[in-house]
Amino acid sequence: MITGGSRGIGFAIGRALAVEGASVALVSRSAGHVEEQAALLRSETGAEVIGVAADTGDDASVTEMAGAVKDRLGGVDILVNNAAAMNPGAIPEDALESEINVKVRGYLRCVRAFAPEMTERGWGRIINIGGLAARQTGSVTGSIRNVAVTAMTKNLADELGPRGVNVVAVHPGATRTRTFVENLDRRAVAMGRSVSHLEQQFAASVSIERIVEPHEVAAVVAFLASPLSVAINGDPVNVGGGLKGSIYY
């Protein structure tokens, strides 16, 4: 099950898991759009893919969604928390409250809905999509929410790991999603610079010297969702192309 699964990185993860033969539930706030995207993945991959509408910022909506997913798929072994609040133009204080509710509390809501059955079965994977703002300044809300995701992940890993459920945080950096491209366009206009100039700046800041593609993030997540990833638990996995100049140890 992938929250925020109808577009961008979430949709790419859904495709990667479907290609590997998993039954997939895409979850998004927009019922019509998530159903369309689920149908697209079914036609592309031949896998069982369903679309379910839910607001992960709301307790009742998550409870209803979890029941629907369990009824239609028979249970969830892999949970990918990826939903994020959309707050264009919001003042920082309001944006922070909204983003914590969706990106942190929302992740916990989904864990509480699905982890008990994983521990009963003795196997599961929970992958929390954060972001490299956890390790960089520049966005107070981005840093706070992603640091919180990292801390939550480690606590859950220590709790659930002995019962067969691995929990990992994945931190993308600049990734060529539609949202990234739209934001880059707006930033270029505001700064009076070309989009290609700004993209070159992003590319120059990472060791692969190009923008990471959504399917490349999804490939890492697909590995983490597999039994082969058992040795990785609680630690963040960075998928930003390798930030230059920083050493983490």
GROMACS .gro file of C-alpha atoms in nm:
model
  249
    1MET     CA    1   0.000   0.000   0.000
    2ILE     CA    2   0.139   0.337  -0.102
    3THR     CA    3   0.001   0.665   0.028
    4GLY     CA    4   0.045   0.962  -0.201
    5GLY     CA    5   0.042   0.694  -0.468
    6SER     CA    6  -0.129   0.863  -0.759
    7ARG     CA    7   0.162   1.077  -0.878
    8GLY     CA    8   0.535   1.141  -0.863
    9ILE     CA    9   0.754   0.918  -0.651
   10GLY     CA   10   0.455   0.735  -0.500
   11PHE     CA   11   0.322   0.633  -0.841
   12ALA     CA   12   0.670   0.526  -0.954
   13ILE     CA   13   0.695   0.306  -0.643
   14GLY     CA   14   0.357   0.155  -0.722
   15ARG     CA   15   0.475   0.070  -1.071
   16ALA     CA   16   0.803  -0.081  -0.947
   17LEU     CA   17   0.625  -0.305  -0.696
   18ALA     CA   18   0.358  -0.408  -0.948
   19VAL     CA   19   0.630  -0.506  -1.196
   20GLU     CA   20   0.779  -0.727  -0.924
   21GLY     CA   21   0.444  -0.905  -0.894
   22ALA     CA   22   0.300  -0.738  -0.585
   23SER     CA   23  -0.068  -0.657  -0.551
   24VAL     CA   24  -0.075  -0.281  -0.504
   25ALA     CA   25  -0.311  -0.032  -0.342
   26LEU     CA   26  -0.256   0.328  -0.447
   27VAL     CA   27  -0.396   0.575  -0.193
   28SER     CA   28  -0.464   0.940  -0.265
   29ARG     CA   29  -0.710   1.213  -0.167
   30SER     CA   30  -0.862   1.232  -0.515
   31ALA     CA   31  -1.087   0.932  -0.581
   32GLY     CA   32  -1.117   0.990  -0.954
   33HIS     CA   33  -0.747   1.043  -1.014
   34VAL     CA   34  -0.629   0.749  -0.804
   35GLU     CA   35  -0.874   0.516  -0.980
   36GLU     CA   36  -0.742   0.634  -1.318
   37GLN     CA   37  -0.383   0.578  -1.211
   38ALA     CA   38  -0.463   0.234  -1.073
   39ALA     CA   39  -0.625   0.140  -1.405
   40LEU     CA   40  -0.315   0.263  -1.588
   41LEU     CA   41  -0.086   0.043  -1.379
   42ARG     CA   42  -0.316  -0.258  -1.423
   43SER     CA   43  -0.298  -0.219  -1.801
   44GLU     CA   44   0.078  -0.163  -1.798
   45THR     CA   45   0.180  -0.445  -1.564
   46GLY     CA   46  -0.103  -0.697  -1.550
   47ALA     CA   47  -0.081  -0.685  -1.171
   48GLU     CA   48  -0.368  -0.644  -0.927
   49VAL     CA   49  -0.377  -0.268  -0.862
   50ILE     CA   50  -0.655  -0.082  -0.681
   51GLY     CA   51  -0.710   0.285  -0.609
   52VAL     CA   52  -0.849   0.399  -0.274
   53ALA     CA   53  -0.931   0.755  -0.173
   54ALA     CA   54  -0.827   0.870   0.175
   55ASP     CA   55  -0.698   1.168   0.368
   56THR     CA   56  -0.415   1.041   0.587
   57GLY     CA   57  -0.448   1.355   0.797
   58ASP     CA   58  -0.779   1.228   0.933
   59ASP     CA   59  -0.821   0.935   1.176
   60ALA     CA   60  -1.160   0.820   1.045
   61SER     CA   61  -1.048   0.837   0.682
   62VAL     CA   62  -0.743   0.618   0.751
   63THR     CA   63  -0.956   0.364   0.941
   64GLU     CA   64  -1.203   0.345   0.651
   65MET     CA   65  -0.923   0.319   0.395
   66ALA     CA   66  -0.746   0.042   0.587
   67GLY     CA   67  -1.065  -0.160   0.603
   68ALA     CA   68  -1.123  -0.118   0.229
   69VAL     CA   69  -0.766  -0.220   0.141
   70LYS     CA   70  -0.778  -0.527   0.366
   71ASP     CA   71  -1.114  -0.632   0.222
   72ARG     CA   72  -0.996  -0.598  -0.138
   73LEU     CA   73  -0.638  -0.727  -0.108
   74GLY     CA   74  -0.665  -0.955   0.196
   75GLY     CA   75  -0.398  -0.771   0.397
   76VAL     CA   76  -0.088  -0.558   0.360
   77ASP     CA   77   0.273  -0.680   0.391
   78ILE     CA   78   0.439  -0.364   0.259
   79LEU     CA   79   0.342  -0.013   0.366
   80VAL     CA   80   0.498   0.284   0.189
   81ASN     CA   81   0.416   0.612   0.362
   82ASN     CA   82   0.459   0.888   0.106
   83ALA     CA   83   0.167   1.131   0.143
   84ALA     CA   84   0.250   1.496   0.207
   85ALA     CA   85   0.042   1.806   0.269
   86MET     CA   86   0.006   2.056  -0.013
   87ASN     CA   87   0.033   2.409   0.129
   88PRO     CA   88   0.110   2.656  -0.150
   89GLY     CA   89   0.132   3.005  -0.012
   90ALA     CA   90   0.069   2.904   0.351
   91ILE     CA   91   0.247   3.094   0.627
   92PRO     CA   92   0.521   2.882   0.792
   93GLU     CA   93   0.332   2.818   1.118
   94ASP     CA   94   0.017   2.696   0.940
   95ALA     CA   95   0.220   2.490   0.694
   96LEU     CA   96   0.412   2.323   0.975
   97GLU     CA   97   0.097   2.214   1.159
   98SER     CA   98  -0.054   2.075   0.839
   99GLU     CA   99   0.263   1.897   0.731
  100ILE     CA  100   0.321   1.740   1.072
  101ASN     CA  101  -0.039   1.616   1.072
  102VAL     CA  102  -0.004   1.447   0.733
  103LYS     CA  103   0.367   1.363   0.709
  104VAL     CA  104   0.423   1.248   1.068
  105ARG     CA  105   0.091   1.177   1.239
  106GLY     CA  106  -0.046   1.049   0.908
  107TYR     CA  107   0.241   0.803   0.877
  108LEU     CA  108   0.173   0.685   1.233
  109ARG     CA  109  -0.198   0.646   1.159
  110CYS     CA  110  -0.116   0.412   0.873
  111VAL     CA  111   0.139   0.219   1.078
  112ARG     CA  112  -0.116   0.164   1.353
  113ALA     CA  113  -0.367   0.044   1.093
  114PHE     CA  114  -0.140  -0.216   0.932
  115ALA     CA  115   0.152  -0.305   1.161
  116PRO     CA  116  -0.043  -0.529   1.402
  117GLU     CA  117  -0.124  -0.777   1.125
  118MET     CA  118   0.236  -0.767   1.002
  119THR     CA  119   0.366  -0.859   1.347
  120GLU     CA  120   0.107  -1.137   1.375
  121ARG     CA  121   0.237  -1.284   1.048
  122GLY     CA  122   0.598  -1.226   1.156
  123TRP     CA  123   0.697  -1.032   0.844
  124GLY     CA  124   0.652  -0.686   0.701
  125ARG     CA  125   0.816  -0.380   0.555
  126ILE     CA  126   0.734  -0.017   0.640
  127ILE     CA  127   0.910   0.243   0.427
  128ASN     CA  128   0.869   0.608   0.524
  129ILE     CA  129   0.949   0.859   0.251
  130GLY     CA  130   1.109   1.166   0.404
  131GLY     CA  131   1.348   1.400   0.228
  132LEU     CA  132   1.701   1.534   0.240
  133ALA     CA  133   1.573   1.852   0.405
  134ALA     CA  134   1.631   1.641   0.717
  135ARG     CA  135   2.003   1.708   0.664
  136GLN     CA  136   1.994   2.056   0.513
  137THR     CA  137   1.880   2.403   0.605
  138GLY     CA  138   1.668   2.616   0.374
  139SER     CA  139   1.317   2.505   0.474
  140VAL     CA  140   1.215   2.510   0.839
  141THR     CA  141   0.899   2.303   0.774
  142GLY     CA  142   1.083   2.062   0.545
  143SER     CA  143   1.363   2.002   0.792
  144ILE     CA  144   1.136   1.960   1.094
  145ARG     CA  145   0.894   1.719   0.929
  146ASN     CA  146   1.166   1.502   0.778
  147VAL     CA  147   1.375   1.490   1.095
  148ALA     CA  148   1.054   1.382   1.271
  149VAL     CA  149   1.002   1.109   1.010
  150THR     CA  150   1.357   0.986   1.072
  151ALA     CA  151   1.312   0.976   1.451
  152MET     CA  152   0.974   0.805   1.421
  153THR     CA  153   1.123   0.546   1.186
  154LYS     CA  154   1.402   0.453   1.425
  155ASN     CA  155   1.163   0.417   1.718
  156LEU     CA  156   0.932   0.195   1.514
  157ALA     CA  157   1.224  -0.014   1.387
  158ASP     CA  158   1.343  -0.089   1.740
  159GLU     CA  159   0.989  -0.180   1.844
  160LEU     CA  160   0.882  -0.385   1.543
  161GLY     CA  161   1.213  -0.532   1.423
  162PRO     CA  162   1.218  -0.821   1.673
  163ARG     CA  163   0.877  -0.923   1.537
  164GLY     CA  164   0.987  -0.943   1.176
  165VAL     CA  165   0.890  -0.595   1.055
  166ASN     CA  166   1.166  -0.372   0.919
  167VAL     CA  167   1.111   0.004   0.914
  168VAL     CA  168   1.328   0.232   0.701
  169ALA     CA  169   1.327   0.602   0.609
  170VAL     CA  170   1.410   0.694   0.250
  171HIS     CA  171   1.526   1.050   0.186
  172PRO     CA  172   1.496   1.170  -0.176
  173GLY     CA  173   1.660   1.493  -0.283
  174ALA     CA  174   1.576   1.683  -0.600
  175THR     CA  175   1.376   1.437  -0.809
  176ARG     CA  176   1.224   1.506  -1.150
  177THR     CA  177   0.858   1.481  -1.055
  178ARG     CA  178   0.587   1.704  -1.198
  179THR     CA  179   0.580   1.898  -0.870
  180PHE     CA  180   0.956   1.954  -0.888
  181VAL     CA  181   0.933   2.080  -1.246
  182GLU     CA  182   0.642   2.312  -1.163
  183ASN     CA  183   0.826   2.453  -0.861
  184LEU     CA  184   1.140   2.500  -1.069
  185ASP     CA  185   0.939   2.693  -1.328
  186ARG     CA  186   0.794   2.924  -1.061
  187ARG     CA  187   1.132   2.976  -0.900
  188ALA     CA  188   1.293   3.060  -1.233
  189VAL     CA  189   1.029   3.326  -1.303
  190ALA     CA  190   1.063   3.474  -0.954
  191MET     CA  191   1.443   3.490  -0.979
  192GLY     CA  192   1.455   3.604  -1.340
  193ARG     CA  193   1.664   3.308  -1.440
  194SER     CA  194   1.621   3.025  -1.686
  195VAL     CA  195   1.493   2.684  -1.581
  196SER     CA  196   1.800   2.520  -1.733
  197HIS     CA  197   2.028   2.740  -1.520
  198LEU     CA  198   1.850   2.637  -1.199
  199GLU     CA  199   1.852   2.272  -1.302
  200GLN     CA  200   2.226   2.292  -1.363
  201GLN     CA  201   2.268   2.427  -1.008
  202PHE     CA  202   2.079   2.132  -0.864
  203ALA     CA  203   2.276   1.888  -1.078
  204ALA     CA  204   2.610   2.040  -0.980
  205SER     CA  205   2.535   1.989  -0.609
  206VAL     CA  206   2.527   1.607  -0.633
  207SER     CA  207   2.795   1.361  -0.732
  208ILE     CA  208   2.603   1.204  -1.022
  209GLU     CA  209   2.563   1.560  -1.160
  210ARG     CA  210   2.207   1.518  -1.281
  211ILE     CA  211   1.857   1.520  -1.135
  212VAL     CA  212   1.739   1.184  -1.001
  213GLU     CA  213   1.436   1.032  -1.179
  214PRO     CA  214   1.132   0.898  -0.986
  215HIS     CA  215   1.185   0.542  -1.112
  216GLU     CA  216   1.538   0.547  -0.968
  217VAL     CA  217   1.402   0.625  -0.621
  218ALA     CA  218   1.137   0.356  -0.673
  219ALA     CA  219   1.401   0.094  -0.755
  220VAL     CA  220   1.564   0.147  -0.415
  221VAL     CA  221   1.227   0.128  -0.241
  222ALA     CA  222   1.145  -0.196  -0.424
  223PHE     CA  223   1.465  -0.350  -0.285
  224LEU     CA  224   1.385  -0.225   0.066
  225ALA     CA  225   1.039  -0.381   0.035
  226SER     CA  226   1.190  -0.723  -0.038
  227PRO     CA  227   1.317  -0.996   0.195
  228LEU     CA  228   1.669  -0.920   0.072
  229SER     CA  229   1.673  -0.594   0.272
  230VAL     CA  230   1.655  -0.757   0.616
  231ALA     CA  231   1.994  -0.618   0.725
  232ILE     CA  232   1.868  -0.259   0.687
  233ASN     CA  233   1.644  -0.152   0.973
  234GLY     CA  234   1.588   0.187   1.133
  235ASP     CA  235   1.858   0.367   0.939
  236PRO     CA  236   1.785   0.630   0.673
  237VAL     CA  237   1.866   0.557   0.310
  238ASN     CA  238   1.951   0.866   0.104
  239VAL     CA  239   1.852   0.864  -0.263
  240GLY     CA  240   1.946   1.214  -0.373
  241GLY     CA  241   2.231   1.137  -0.610
  242GLY     CA  242   2.500   1.191  -0.345
  243LEU     CA  243   2.524   1.540  -0.196
  244LYS     CA  244   2.873   1.676  -0.253
  245GLY     CA  245   3.089   1.791   0.033
  246SER     CA  246   2.923   1.619   0.329
  247ILE     CA  247   3.048   1.314   0.518
  248TYR     CA  248   2.802   1.116   0.734
  249TYR     CA  249   2.938   0.839   0.953
   0.00000   0.00000   0.00000
